């Protein structure tokens, strides 16, 4: 029963892919494709096939030239063959100032009217594979906080061509691909804290869940299998619908925009605002992660055949449960499989529909519908004296978007959840008060005294839960206050000194989003360079449309492009071509410099 694993070993993390097991053969052919993205400068590419290991030290690679009269051993040991299809992309990243013009042109794409005349949209049009354009584009816009307005703009264009409410965001347009990629980048930790425990249970202690009569084996009990499947589906569903408080703010902002645009496009359909969100968060996020947990780093390997089938059935169930209005009786008859129709009769209760509605409301609203509130004492950092007057009694309110305190109805101070860096207990010795904790954010720490130790623990737990997906959380903090010119814990005299104690909830590695803006801009430049002929033909087409008033006749080279405003599109294309030509000159200078100083290992 052979299989193969391919591992990419890097300085910060390891990526491993595993083929499916080939049963009862000594001459396996796997014919599987794995993709690794090498984002570091040195590491080891390790191919592990059965008990043989091939290691390539990436940092030791050097230029090679063909040798004459090379010696080749006539005797070879045939241990099988490994077919690799390797796509090698080399980007020469110049200093940041070289990319200023192209970067600025791309970042202002969301402000261009119409959006189809923007540089970012044109990039997606000229690339044969939209994924090649979407990946660097989303990362660049995300790095510069421009992703949400761009997604909203391309989603609005997408909705213009949508005629029926039940097909909203169901295709593979630029908008849907951008949201897909955004969820993969931003939602990694959210998926992990939501699904990993239950996925681990399913994979490590699998129960038979096959309910298709055709696939049942002799001795299988369909009633027991259906009960097992119902247990798993219910558990996964409950984990999802109660996870809204952990949904990253950026995802909520995107979902809010999509929901608003869909409702605006189909004002007479009350359900379209929910289906616009569920088509992403359920169909393209949770359901996909359930059926392929190894792809989202929820499991290290491919599951076996039985577990894979179980995950497929659970994924189908989650898709249907997350589809707004799919649990009505009229929808049950539309199932392709009659056995799934029978299975879903158990999920027709109103509570499932209401749970989905509440979850979609929470992850696509600007604020939580059900905030938590309590009266406690607070004190801001920076007071020079310790006294009762420095501690004020205030009402505190926590939602999925912000933490506020009030004296009356209007909040006195607001801390956005995304700005909270850490929540930790405060030493009693700081103010000679018990049940205190501190909230560290961009400004001065906020010190809070709860009414008792239970309330303090509950608030710390709630705040940690709602901020655990924050990207800039601290690893170290000061357990005491800064008073009279020094930290009481470590006696450091500088107020901005790095903390002396490790945070109790350390920063998860998968919440850190490391994006090299220059590298992504270079990748986009390379794509424009490869497709320069298309850019030039599109420029000619825009010029022809602008001056020719007769019947429109377009060559095949640009007939598939979207040209809403030929003048605006022509202006953007001219800017792109000029910028690319200038970057070509800079790259040519670098290539000449490199070729003159290169050392060849085969000489």
Coordinates of C-alpha atoms in Angstrom, one line a residue:
X1 CA 0.0 0.0 0.0
X2 CA 2.5 2.7 -1.1
X3 CA 2.1 6.4 -0.9
X4 CA 4.4 9.4 -1.4
X5 CA 4.9 12.6 0.6
X6 CA 6.5 15.8 -0.6
X7 CA 7.7 18.3 2.0
X8 CA 9.0 21.8 1.7
X9 CA 11.0 22.6 4.8
X10 CA 11.5 26.3 5.6
X11 CA 12.9 28.4 8.4
X12 CA 9.6 29.3 9.9
X13 CA 7.2 26.6 8.9
X14 CA 7.0 23.2 7.0
X15 CA 4.6 22.4 4.3
X16 CA 3.8 18.7 3.5
X17 CA 1.6 17.1 0.9
X18 CA 0.7 13.4 0.8
X19 CA -0.7 11.4 -2.1
X20 CA -3.5 9.0 -1.9
X21 CA -2.6 5.4 -0.9
X22 CA -2.4 3.0 -3.8
X23 CA -3.8 -0.3 -2.6
X24 CA -2.1 -3.6 -3.3
X25 CA 0.5 -2.6 -5.9
X26 CA 4.3 -2.5 -6.1
X27 CA 4.3 -0.2 -9.2
X28 CA 2.3 2.8 -8.2
X29 CA 1.5 5.8 -10.4
X30 CA 0.2 8.7 -8.4
X31 CA -0.5 11.4 -11.0
X32 CA -1.2 14.0 -8.4
X33 CA -0.4 17.7 -8.4
X34 CA 0.9 19.6 -5.4
X35 CA 1.6 23.4 -5.2
X36 CA 4.2 24.9 -2.8
X37 CA 4.7 28.6 -2.7
X38 CA 8.3 29.4 -1.7
X39 CA 8.2 32.7 0.2
X40 CA 11.6 32.5 1.9
X41 CA 15.1 32.8 0.7
X42 CA 16.6 29.6 2.0
X43 CA 15.3 26.2 3.1
X44 CA 15.2 22.6 2.1
X45 CA 13.0 21.0 -0.6
X46 CA 12.5 17.4 0.6
X47 CA 10.9 14.7 -1.5
X48 CA 10.1 11.6 0.6
X49 CA 9.2 8.6 -1.4
X50 CA 8.8 5.4 0.7
X51 CA 12.1 5.3 2.5
X52 CA 14.2 7.5 0.2
X53 CA 14.9 11.2 0.9
X54 CA 16.1 13.8 -1.7
X55 CA 17.1 17.1 -0.1
X56 CA 17.9 20.3 -2.0
X57 CA 19.3 23.2 -0.1
X58 CA 17.7 26.1 -1.7
X59 CA 20.3 28.6 -0.3
X60 CA 23.1 26.6 -2.0
X61 CA 21.7 26.8 -5.6
X62 CA 24.1 28.4 -8.1
X63 CA 24.1 29.0 -11.9
X64 CA 24.9 26.0 -14.1
X65 CA 26.1 25.6 -17.7
X66 CA 26.1 22.4 -19.8
X67 CA 29.3 20.4 -19.7
X68 CA 31.0 18.7 -22.7
X69 CA 32.0 15.1 -22.4
X70 CA 30.1 14.6 -19.2
X71 CA 30.4 11.2 -17.6
X72 CA 27.2 9.1 -17.2
X73 CA 27.2 5.8 -15.4
X74 CA 26.0 2.9 -17.5
X75 CA 24.7 1.1 -14.5
X76 CA 21.5 2.4 -12.9
X77 CA 19.2 1.0 -10.3
X78 CA 15.6 1.3 -11.3
X79 CA 13.7 2.3 -8.2
X80 CA 10.7 3.6 -10.0
X81 CA 10.0 7.1 -11.5
X82 CA 8.7 10.3 -10.1
X83 CA 7.1 12.7 -12.5
X84 CA 7.3 16.4 -11.4
X85 CA 5.7 19.3 -13.2
X86 CA 7.5 22.3 -11.7
X87 CA 6.5 25.9 -12.4
X88 CA 9.5 28.1 -11.6
X89 CA 8.8 31.9 -11.3
X90 CA 11.7 34.3 -10.8
X91 CA 10.9 37.8 -9.7
X92 CA 13.7 40.3 -9.3
X93 CA 12.5 42.7 -6.6
X94 CA 14.0 46.2 -6.9
X95 CA 14.1 48.8 -4.1
X96 CA 10.7 50.1 -3.1
X97 CA 10.9 53.5 -4.7
X98 CA 11.0 51.9 -8.2
X99 CA 7.4 50.6 -7.7
X100 CA 5.9 53.9 -6.4
X101 CA 4.1 54.8 -9.7
X102 CA 2.7 51.3 -10.3
X103 CA 1.7 50.8 -6.7
X104 CA -0.1 54.1 -6.5
X105 CA -1.9 53.3 -9.8
X106 CA -3.1 50.0 -8.4
X107 CA -4.1 51.3 -5.0
X108 CA -6.4 54.0 -6.4
X109 CA -8.3 51.4 -8.5
X110 CA -11.4 51.5 -6.2
X111 CA -11.7 55.2 -6.9
X112 CA -11.7 54.9 -10.7
X113 CA -15.1 55.2 -12.4
X114 CA -16.0 52.9 -13.9
X115 CA -14.1 50.2 -12.1
X116 CA -13.5 48.3 -15.3
X117 CA -11.2 51.2 -16.3
X118 CA -9.0 50.7 -13.3
X119 CA -5.5 49.1 -13.4
X120 CA -6.4 46.3 -11.1
X121 CA -9.4 45.3 -13.2
X122 CA -7.4 45.5 -16.4
X123 CA -4.8 43.2 -14.9
X124 CA -7.5 40.5 -14.3
X125 CA -8.8 41.0 -17.9
X126 CA -5.4 40.5 -19.7
X127 CA -4.3 37.5 -17.6
X128 CA -5.4 34.2 -19.1
X129 CA -5.7 32.6 -15.6
X130 CA -7.4 35.1 -13.3
X131 CA -5.9 33.3 -10.3
X132 CA -2.4 34.6 -11.4
X133 CA -3.7 38.1 -11.1
X134 CA -5.9 37.8 -8.1
X135 CA -3.3 36.4 -5.7
X136 CA -0.8 39.3 -5.8
X137 CA -3.5 41.8 -6.3
X138 CA -5.4 40.8 -3.1
X139 CA -2.2 40.7 -1.1
X140 CA -1.1 44.2 -2.2
X141 CA -4.5 45.7 -1.6
X142 CA -4.8 43.9 1.8
X143 CA -1.3 45.2 2.8
X144 CA -2.3 48.8 2.1
X145 CA -5.9 48.5 3.5
X146 CA -7.6 49.0 0.2
X147 CA -9.2 45.6 -0.3
X148 CA -12.7 46.3 1.0
X149 CA -13.5 49.3 -1.3
X150 CA -12.1 47.4 -4.3
X151 CA -14.1 44.2 -3.6
X152 CA -17.2 46.4 -3.1
X153 CA -16.6 48.1 -6.5
X154 CA -16.0 44.8 -8.5
X155 CA -18.9 43.1 -6.7
X156 CA -21.2 45.9 -7.8
X157 CA -20.1 45.4 -11.4
X158 CA -20.7 41.7 -11.0
X159 CA -24.2 42.3 -9.7
X160 CA -25.1 44.4 -12.7
X161 CA -24.9 41.3 -14.9
X162 CA -26.8 39.1 -12.4
X163 CA -30.4 38.7 -13.4
X164 CA -31.8 36.4 -10.8
X165 CA -31.4 36.7 -7.0
X166 CA -30.7 33.0 -6.5
X167 CA -27.6 33.1 -8.6
X168 CA -25.9 36.0 -6.7
X169 CA -22.1 35.5 -6.5
X170 CA -22.3 31.9 -7.7
X171 CA -19.8 32.3 -10.6
X172 CA -16.0 32.7 -10.8
X173 CA -15.8 36.4 -11.3
X174 CA -13.1 38.8 -10.2
X175 CA -15.2 39.7 -7.2
X176 CA -15.7 36.1 -6.0
X177 CA -12.1 35.2 -6.6
X178 CA -10.9 38.2 -4.5
X179 CA -13.2 37.3 -1.6
X180 CA -12.1 33.6 -1.8
X181 CA -8.4 34.6 -1.6
X182 CA -9.1 37.1 1.2
X183 CA -10.8 34.4 3.3
X184 CA -7.9 32.0 2.8
X185 CA -5.4 34.7 3.9
X186 CA -7.3 36.4 6.7
X187 CA -9.4 33.5 7.9
X188 CA -6.8 30.8 8.6
X189 CA -6.8 31.2 12.4
X190 CA -10.6 31.6 12.4
X191 CA -10.9 28.3 10.7
X192 CA -8.5 26.7 13.1
X193 CA -10.2 27.8 16.3
X194 CA -13.6 27.0 14.9
X195 CA -13.2 23.6 13.1
X196 CA -10.0 22.0 14.0
X197 CA -11.2 20.3 17.3
X198 CA -14.2 18.7 15.6
X199 CA -12.3 17.8 12.5
X200 CA -9.6 16.1 14.6
X201 CA -12.4 14.1 16.4
X202 CA -13.8 13.0 13.0
X203 CA -10.4 11.9 11.6
X204 CA -8.9 10.4 14.8
X205 CA -12.1 8.5 16.0
X206 CA -14.0 7.9 12.8
X207 CA -17.5 6.5 12.9
X208 CA -19.3 4.9 9.9
X209 CA -21.5 7.6 8.3
X210 CA -22.4 6.2 4.8
X211 CA -26.2 6.6 4.2
X212 CA -26.2 6.0 0.4
X213 CA -27.9 2.6 -0.1
X214 CA -25.8 2.0 -3.2
X215 CA -22.5 2.4 -1.3
X216 CA -23.5 0.5 1.9
X217 CA -21.4 -2.6 2.6
X218 CA -22.7 -5.9 3.9
X219 CA -23.4 -5.6 7.6
X220 CA -23.7 -1.8 7.6
X221 CA -26.6 -0.4 9.7
X222 CA -28.0 2.6 7.9
X223 CA -29.9 3.8 11.0
X224 CA -26.7 3.9 13.1
X225 CA -24.7 5.5 10.2
X226 CA -27.4 8.2 9.9
X227 CA -27.3 8.9 13.6
X228 CA -23.5 9.2 13.5
X229 CA -23.7 11.6 10.5
X230 CA -26.4 13.6 12.3
X231 CA -24.1 13.9 15.3
X232 CA -21.2 15.1 13.3
X233 CA -23.2 17.6 11.2
X234 CA -24.9 19.0 14.3
X235 CA -21.5 19.4 16.1
X236 CA -19.9 21.1 13.1
X237 CA -22.9 23.3 12.6
X238 CA -23.0 24.4 16.2
X239 CA -19.3 25.3 16.2
X240 CA -19.8 27.4 13.1
X241 CA -22.9 29.4 14.1
X242 CA -21.5 30.3 17.5
X243 CA -18.1 31.4 16.1
X244 CA -19.3 34.8 14.8
X245 CA -17.5 36.6 17.6
X246 CA -14.2 35.2 16.3
X247 CA -14.8 36.2 12.7
X248 CA -12.0 38.6 11.6
X249 CA -13.1 42.2 11.3
X250 CA -11.9 42.4 7.6
X251 CA -14.1 39.5 6.7
X252 CA -17.1 41.1 8.4
X253 CA -16.4 44.4 6.6
X254 CA -16.4 42.6 3.2
X255 CA -19.6 40.6 4.0
X256 CA -21.3 43.8 5.1
X257 CA -20.5 45.4 1.7
X258 CA -21.7 42.3 -0.2
X259 CA -24.9 42.1 1.8
X260 CA -25.7 45.8 1.3
X261 CA -25.0 45.7 -2.5
X262 CA -27.1 42.5 -3.0
X263 CA -30.0 44.1 -1.1
X264 CA -29.7 47.2 -3.2
X265 CA -29.6 45.2 -6.5
X266 CA -32.7 43.1 -5.6
X267 CA -34.8 45.3 -3.2
X268 CA -37.9 43.1 -3.5
X269 CA -36.1 39.9 -2.3
X270 CA -35.8 39.8 1.5
X271 CA -33.5 36.8 1.4
X272 CA -30.9 37.9 -1.1
X273 CA -28.9 39.8 1.6
X274 CA -28.4 36.5 3.5
X275 CA -27.7 34.4 0.4
X276 CA -25.0 36.9 -0.7
X277 CA -23.1 36.2 2.5
X278 CA -23.8 32.5 2.9
X279 CA -22.6 31.8 -0.7
X280 CA -19.1 32.8 0.6
X281 CA -18.9 31.9 4.3
X282 CA -20.7 28.6 4.0
X283 CA -20.3 27.4 0.4
X284 CA -16.7 28.7 -0.3
X285 CA -15.2 28.8 3.2
X286 CA -16.5 26.4 5.9
X287 CA -17.8 23.7 3.5
X288 CA -14.6 23.6 1.5
X289 CA -12.5 23.5 4.6
X290 CA -14.5 20.5 5.9
X291 CA -14.1 18.5 2.8
X292 CA -10.4 19.3 2.4
X293 CA -9.0 19.9 5.8
X294 CA -5.4 19.3 4.7
X295 CA -5.6 22.1 2.2
X296 CA -6.4 24.6 5.0
X297 CA -3.8 23.1 7.4
X298 CA -6.5 21.7 9.7
X299 CA -5.0 18.2 9.2
X300 CA -1.4 17.2 8.2
X301 CA -2.4 14.5 5.7
X302 CA -5.2 13.4 3.3
X303 CA -7.8 11.5 5.2
X304 CA -8.4 7.8 4.4
X305 CA -11.2 6.9 2.0
X306 CA -13.9 6.3 4.7
X307 CA -13.1 9.5 6.5
X308 CA -13.0 11.4 3.3
X309 CA -16.5 10.2 2.4
X310 CA -17.7 11.2 5.9
X311 CA -16.3 14.7 5.4
X312 CA -17.9 14.9 2.0
X313 CA -21.3 14.1 3.4
X314 CA -20.8 16.6 6.3
X315 CA -19.7 19.3 3.8
X316 CA -22.9 18.7 1.7
X317 CA -24.9 19.1 4.8
X318 CA -23.2 22.3 5.9
X319 CA -23.7 23.8 2.4
X320 CA -27.4 23.1 2.5
X321 CA -27.8 24.2 6.1
X322 CA -26.0 27.5 5.3
X323 CA -28.1 28.1 2.2
X324 CA -30.7 30.6 3.4
X325 CA -34.2 29.2 3.0
X326 CA -33.0 25.7 2.0
X327 CA -34.7 24.0 4.9
X328 CA -38.2 24.7 3.7
X329 CA -40.3 21.7 2.6
X330 CA -40.3 23.0 -1.0
X331 CA -36.5 22.7 -1.1
X332 CA -36.3 19.2 0.2
X333 CA -37.7 17.8 -3.0
X334 CA -34.9 19.5 -5.0
X335 CA -32.1 17.3 -3.5
X336 CA -30.4 15.2 -6.1
X337 CA -30.0 12.3 -3.7
X338 CA -33.2 10.9 -2.1
X339 CA -31.1 9.6 0.9
X340 CA -30.0 13.2 1.6
X341 CA -33.6 14.3 1.5
X342 CA -34.5 11.8 4.1
X343 CA -31.5 12.8 6.2
X344 CA -32.4 16.5 6.2
X345 CA -35.9 16.0 7.6
X346 CA -34.2 16.1 11.0
X347 CA -32.9 19.6 10.3
X348 CA -36.3 21.2 9.4
X349 CA -36.7 22.7 12.9
X350 CA -37.0 26.5 13.1
X351 CA -34.0 26.7 15.4
X352 CA -31.6 25.8 12.6
X353 CA -32.9 28.5 10.3
X354 CA -32.8 31.0 13.1
X355 CA -29.3 30.1 14.0
X356 CA -28.1 30.6 10.4
X357 CA -29.9 33.9 10.2
X358 CA -28.4 35.2 13.5
X359 CA -24.9 34.0 12.4
X360 CA -25.2 35.7 9.0
X361 CA -26.4 38.9 10.8
X362 CA -23.5 38.9 13.2
X363 CA -20.7 38.4 10.6
X364 CA -22.2 40.9 8.1
X365 CA -23.2 43.7 10.4
X366 CA -21.3 46.8 11.5
X367 CA -21.9 46.0 15.1
X368 CA -23.1 43.1 17.3
X369 CA -26.8 42.8 18.0
X370 CA -26.4 41.5 21.5
X371 CA -23.6 43.4 23.4
X372 CA -22.5 42.4 26.9
X373 CA -22.6 45.1 29.6
X374 CA -21.5 45.4 33.2
X375 CA -20.7 48.2 35.7
X376 CA -17.0 48.2 36.8
X377 CA -14.3 50.6 37.9
X378 CA -11.7 51.9 35.4
X379 CA -8.5 53.9 35.5
X380 CA -6.4 55.1 32.6
X381 CA -2.6 54.9 32.5
X382 CA -0.7 58.1 33.0
X383 CA -2.1 59.4 36.3
X384 CA 0.6 60.7 38.5
X385 CA -1.2 60.1 41.8
X386 CA -3.0 57.1 43.2
X387 CA -6.3 57.8 44.8
X388 CA -10.0 56.9 44.8
X389 CA -10.8 59.8 42.5
X390 CA -8.7 58.3 39.7
X391 CA -10.9 55.2 39.6
X392 CA -14.2 56.0 38.0
X393 CA -17.3 53.7 38.0
X394 CA -18.4 53.2 34.5
X395 CA -20.7 50.9 32.4
X396 CA -18.7 48.7 30.0
X397 CA -20.0 47.2 26.8
X398 CA -18.4 44.6 24.6
X399 CA -19.5 43.8 21.1
X400 CA -17.9 41.9 18.2
X401 CA -16.6 45.2 16.9
X402 CA -15.7 47.4 19.8
X403 CA -15.2 47.8 23.6
X404 CA -16.7 50.9 25.1
X405 CA -17.4 52.4 28.5
X406 CA -20.2 54.8 29.4
X407 CA -21.2 57.2 32.1
X408 CA -24.7 57.7 30.5
X409 CA -26.2 56.5 27.3
X410 CA -23.4 57.8 24.9
X411 CA -20.0 56.1 25.1
X412 CA -17.2 58.1 26.7
X413 CA -14.4 56.1 25.1
X414 CA -14.3 53.4 22.4
X415 CA -11.6 50.8 21.6
X416 CA -12.1 49.0 18.3
X417 CA -11.6 45.3 18.8
X418 CA -9.0 45.1 16.1
X419 CA -6.8 47.6 18.0
X420 CA -6.7 45.5 21.2
X421 CA -3.1 44.1 21.6
X422 CA -3.5 42.1 24.8
X423 CA -5.8 41.5 27.8
X424 CA -4.0 40.4 31.0
X425 CA -4.4 40.4 34.8
X426 CA -2.9 43.3 36.7
X427 CA -0.8 42.7 39.9
X428 CA -2.7 43.6 43.0
X429 CA 0.3 45.5 44.3
X430 CA 0.0 48.1 41.5
X431 CA -3.0 49.9 43.2
X432 CA -3.6 47.7 46.2
X433 CA -6.8 46.6 44.6
X434 CA -8.1 43.1 43.9
X435 CA -9.8 41.7 40.7
X436 CA -8.0 44.0 38.3
X437 CA -7.1 43.4 34.7
X438 CA -5.7 45.6 31.9
X439 CA -6.5 46.2 28.2
X440 CA -3.5 47.1 26.1
X441 CA -4.2 48.9 22.9
X442 CA -2.7 51.6 20.8
X443 CA -2.9 54.3 23.5
X444 CA -2.4 54.1 27.2
X445 CA -3.3 50.8 29.0
X446 CA -6.8 50.8 30.5
X447 CA -6.9 49.3 34.0
X448 CA -10.3 47.9 35.1
X449 CA -11.4 46.5 38.5
X450 CA -14.2 44.0 38.4
X451 CA -16.7 43.4 41.2
X452 CA -15.2 40.0 42.0
X453 CA -12.7 37.4 40.7
X454 CA -15.4 35.5 38.7
X455 CA -16.4 38.6 36.8
X456 CA -12.8 39.5 36.2
X457 CA -12.0 36.0 34.8
X458 CA -15.2 36.1 32.6
X459 CA -14.3 39.5 31.1
X460 CA -10.7 38.5 30.4
X461 CA -11.9 35.3 28.7
X462 CA -14.5 37.1 26.7
X463 CA -12.1 39.8 25.5
X464 CA -9.4 37.2 24.7
X465 CA -12.0 35.2 22.7
X466 CA -13.1 38.2 20.6
X467 CA -9.5 39.4 20.0
X468 CA -7.7 36.1 19.3
X469 CA -7.7 36.6 15.6
X470 CA -6.1 40.1 15.8
X471 CA -3.0 40.3 13.8
X472 CA -0.9 42.6 16.0
X473 CA -1.3 41.0 19.4
X474 CA 1.6 41.3 21.8
X475 CA 3.8 38.5 23.0
X476 CA 5.1 40.3 26.1
X477 CA 3.5 42.7 28.6
X478 CA 4.1 44.4 32.0
X479 CA 2.1 42.7 34.8
X480 CA 2.2 45.9 36.9
X481 CA 1.5 49.5 36.3
X482 CA 3.9 52.4 35.3
X483 CA 3.9 54.7 38.2
X484 CA 6.2 57.5 39.4
X485 CA 8.6 57.1 36.5
X486 CA 9.1 53.4 36.3
X487 CA 7.4 50.0 35.8
X488 CA 6.7 48.5 39.2
X489 CA 7.4 45.0 37.8
X490 CA 10.8 45.3 36.2
X491 CA 11.8 48.8 37.4
X492 CA 12.4 50.0 33.8
X493 CA 12.2 53.8 33.5
X494 CA 11.0 54.0 29.9
X495 CA 7.3 53.8 29.5
X496 CA 7.5 52.2 26.0
X497 CA 9.9 49.4 27.2
X498 CA 9.0 46.0 25.9
X499 CA 7.1 43.9 28.5
X500 CA 8.9 41.8 31.0
X501 CA 6.5 38.9 31.1
X502 CA 5.1 36.6 28.3
X503 CA 1.4 37.1 27.5
X504 CA -0.7 34.2 28.8
X505 CA -2.3 33.9 25.4
X506 CA 0.7 34.1 23.0
X507 CA 0.3 35.2 19.4
X508 CA -0.8 32.3 17.2
X509 CA 1.6 31.9 14.2
X510 CA -1.3 31.7 11.8
X511 CA -2.8 35.1 12.7
X512 CA 0.4 36.8 11.4
X513 CA -0.1 38.0 7.8
X514 CA 3.3 38.8 6.4
X515 CA 3.0 40.5 3.0
X516 CA 5.9 42.0 1.1
X517 CA 4.2 44.8 -0.9
X518 CA 7.2 45.3 -3.2
X519 CA 7.3 41.6 -4.1
X520 CA 3.6 41.6 -4.9
X521 CA 4.0 44.7 -7.0
X522 CA 6.9 43.1 -8.9
X523 CA 4.7 40.1 -9.6
X524 CA 2.0 42.3 -11.0
X525 CA 4.6 44.1 -13.1
X526 CA 5.8 40.7 -14.5
X527 CA 2.2 39.8 -15.4
X528 CA 1.7 43.2 -17.3
X529 CA 5.0 42.5 -19.1
X530 CA 4.0 39.0 -20.2
X531 CA 0.7 40.4 -21.5
X532 CA 2.0 43.6 -23.0
X533 CA 0.7 42.7 -26.5
X534 CA -2.8 42.4 -25.1
X535 CA -2.5 45.7 -23.3
X536 CA -1.4 47.4 -26.6
X537 CA -4.3 45.8 -28.5
X538 CA -6.7 46.9 -25.9
X539 CA -5.3 50.4 -26.0
X540 CA -5.8 50.4 -29.8
X541 CA -9.4 49.2 -29.3
X542 CA -10.2 52.0 -26.9
X543 CA -8.7 54.5 -29.3
X544 CA -10.8 53.1 -32.2
X545 CA -14.0 53.2 -30.1
X546 CA -13.4 56.8 -29.0
X547 CA -13.0 58.1 -32.6
X548 CA -15.2 55.7 -34.6
X549 CA -19.0 56.3 -34.3
X550 CA -20.2 53.6 -36.6
X551 CA -21.2 50.0 -35.8
X552 CA -18.8 48.4 -33.3
X553 CA -16.7 45.7 -34.7
X554 CA -14.0 44.2 -32.5
X555 CA -11.2 41.7 -33.4
X556 CA -11.0 38.5 -31.4
X557 CA -7.9 39.8 -29.5
X558 CA -10.0 42.1 -27.3
X559 CA -13.6 41.1 -27.9
X560 CA -13.8 39.5 -24.5
X561 CA -12.7 42.6 -22.6
X562 CA -15.0 44.8 -20.7
X563 CA -14.8 48.4 -22.1
X564 CA -17.5 50.5 -20.4
X565 CA -15.7 53.8 -20.8
X566 CA -13.1 53.8 -23.7
X567 CA -11.6 57.2 -22.8
X568 CA -11.0 56.3 -19.1
X569 CA -9.7 52.8 -20.0
X570 CA -7.4 54.3 -22.6
X571 CA -6.0 56.7 -20.1
X572 CA -5.3 53.9 -17.6
X573 CA -3.7 51.7 -20.2
X574 CA -1.4 54.4 -21.3
X575 CA -0.3 54.9 -17.7
X576 CA 0.3 51.1 -17.3
X577 CA 2.3 50.8 -20.5
X578 CA 4.5 53.9 -19.6
X579 CA 5.2 52.6 -16.1
X580 CA 6.0 49.1 -17.3
X581 CA 8.4 50.5 -19.9
X582 CA 10.3 52.4 -17.2
X583 CA 10.5 49.4 -15.0
X584 CA 11.8 47.4 -18.0
X585 CA 14.7 49.8 -18.2
X586 CA 15.5 49.4 -14.5
X587 CA 15.3 45.6 -14.7
X588 CA 17.6 45.6 -17.8
X589 CA 20.2 47.6 -15.8
X590 CA 20.0 45.1 -13.0
X591 CA 20.3 42.1 -15.4
X592 CA 23.5 43.6 -17.0
X593 CA 25.0 44.2 -13.5
X594 CA 24.1 40.7 -12.4
X595 CA 25.5 39.0 -15.5
X596 CA 28.8 40.8 -15.2
X597 CA 29.3 39.6 -11.6
X598 CA 27.7 36.1 -11.7
X599 CA 29.8 33.1 -10.7
X600 CA 29.0 29.8 -12.5
X601 CA 29.3 26.6 -10.5
X602 CA 30.0 24.4 -13.5
X603 CA 33.1 26.3 -14.8

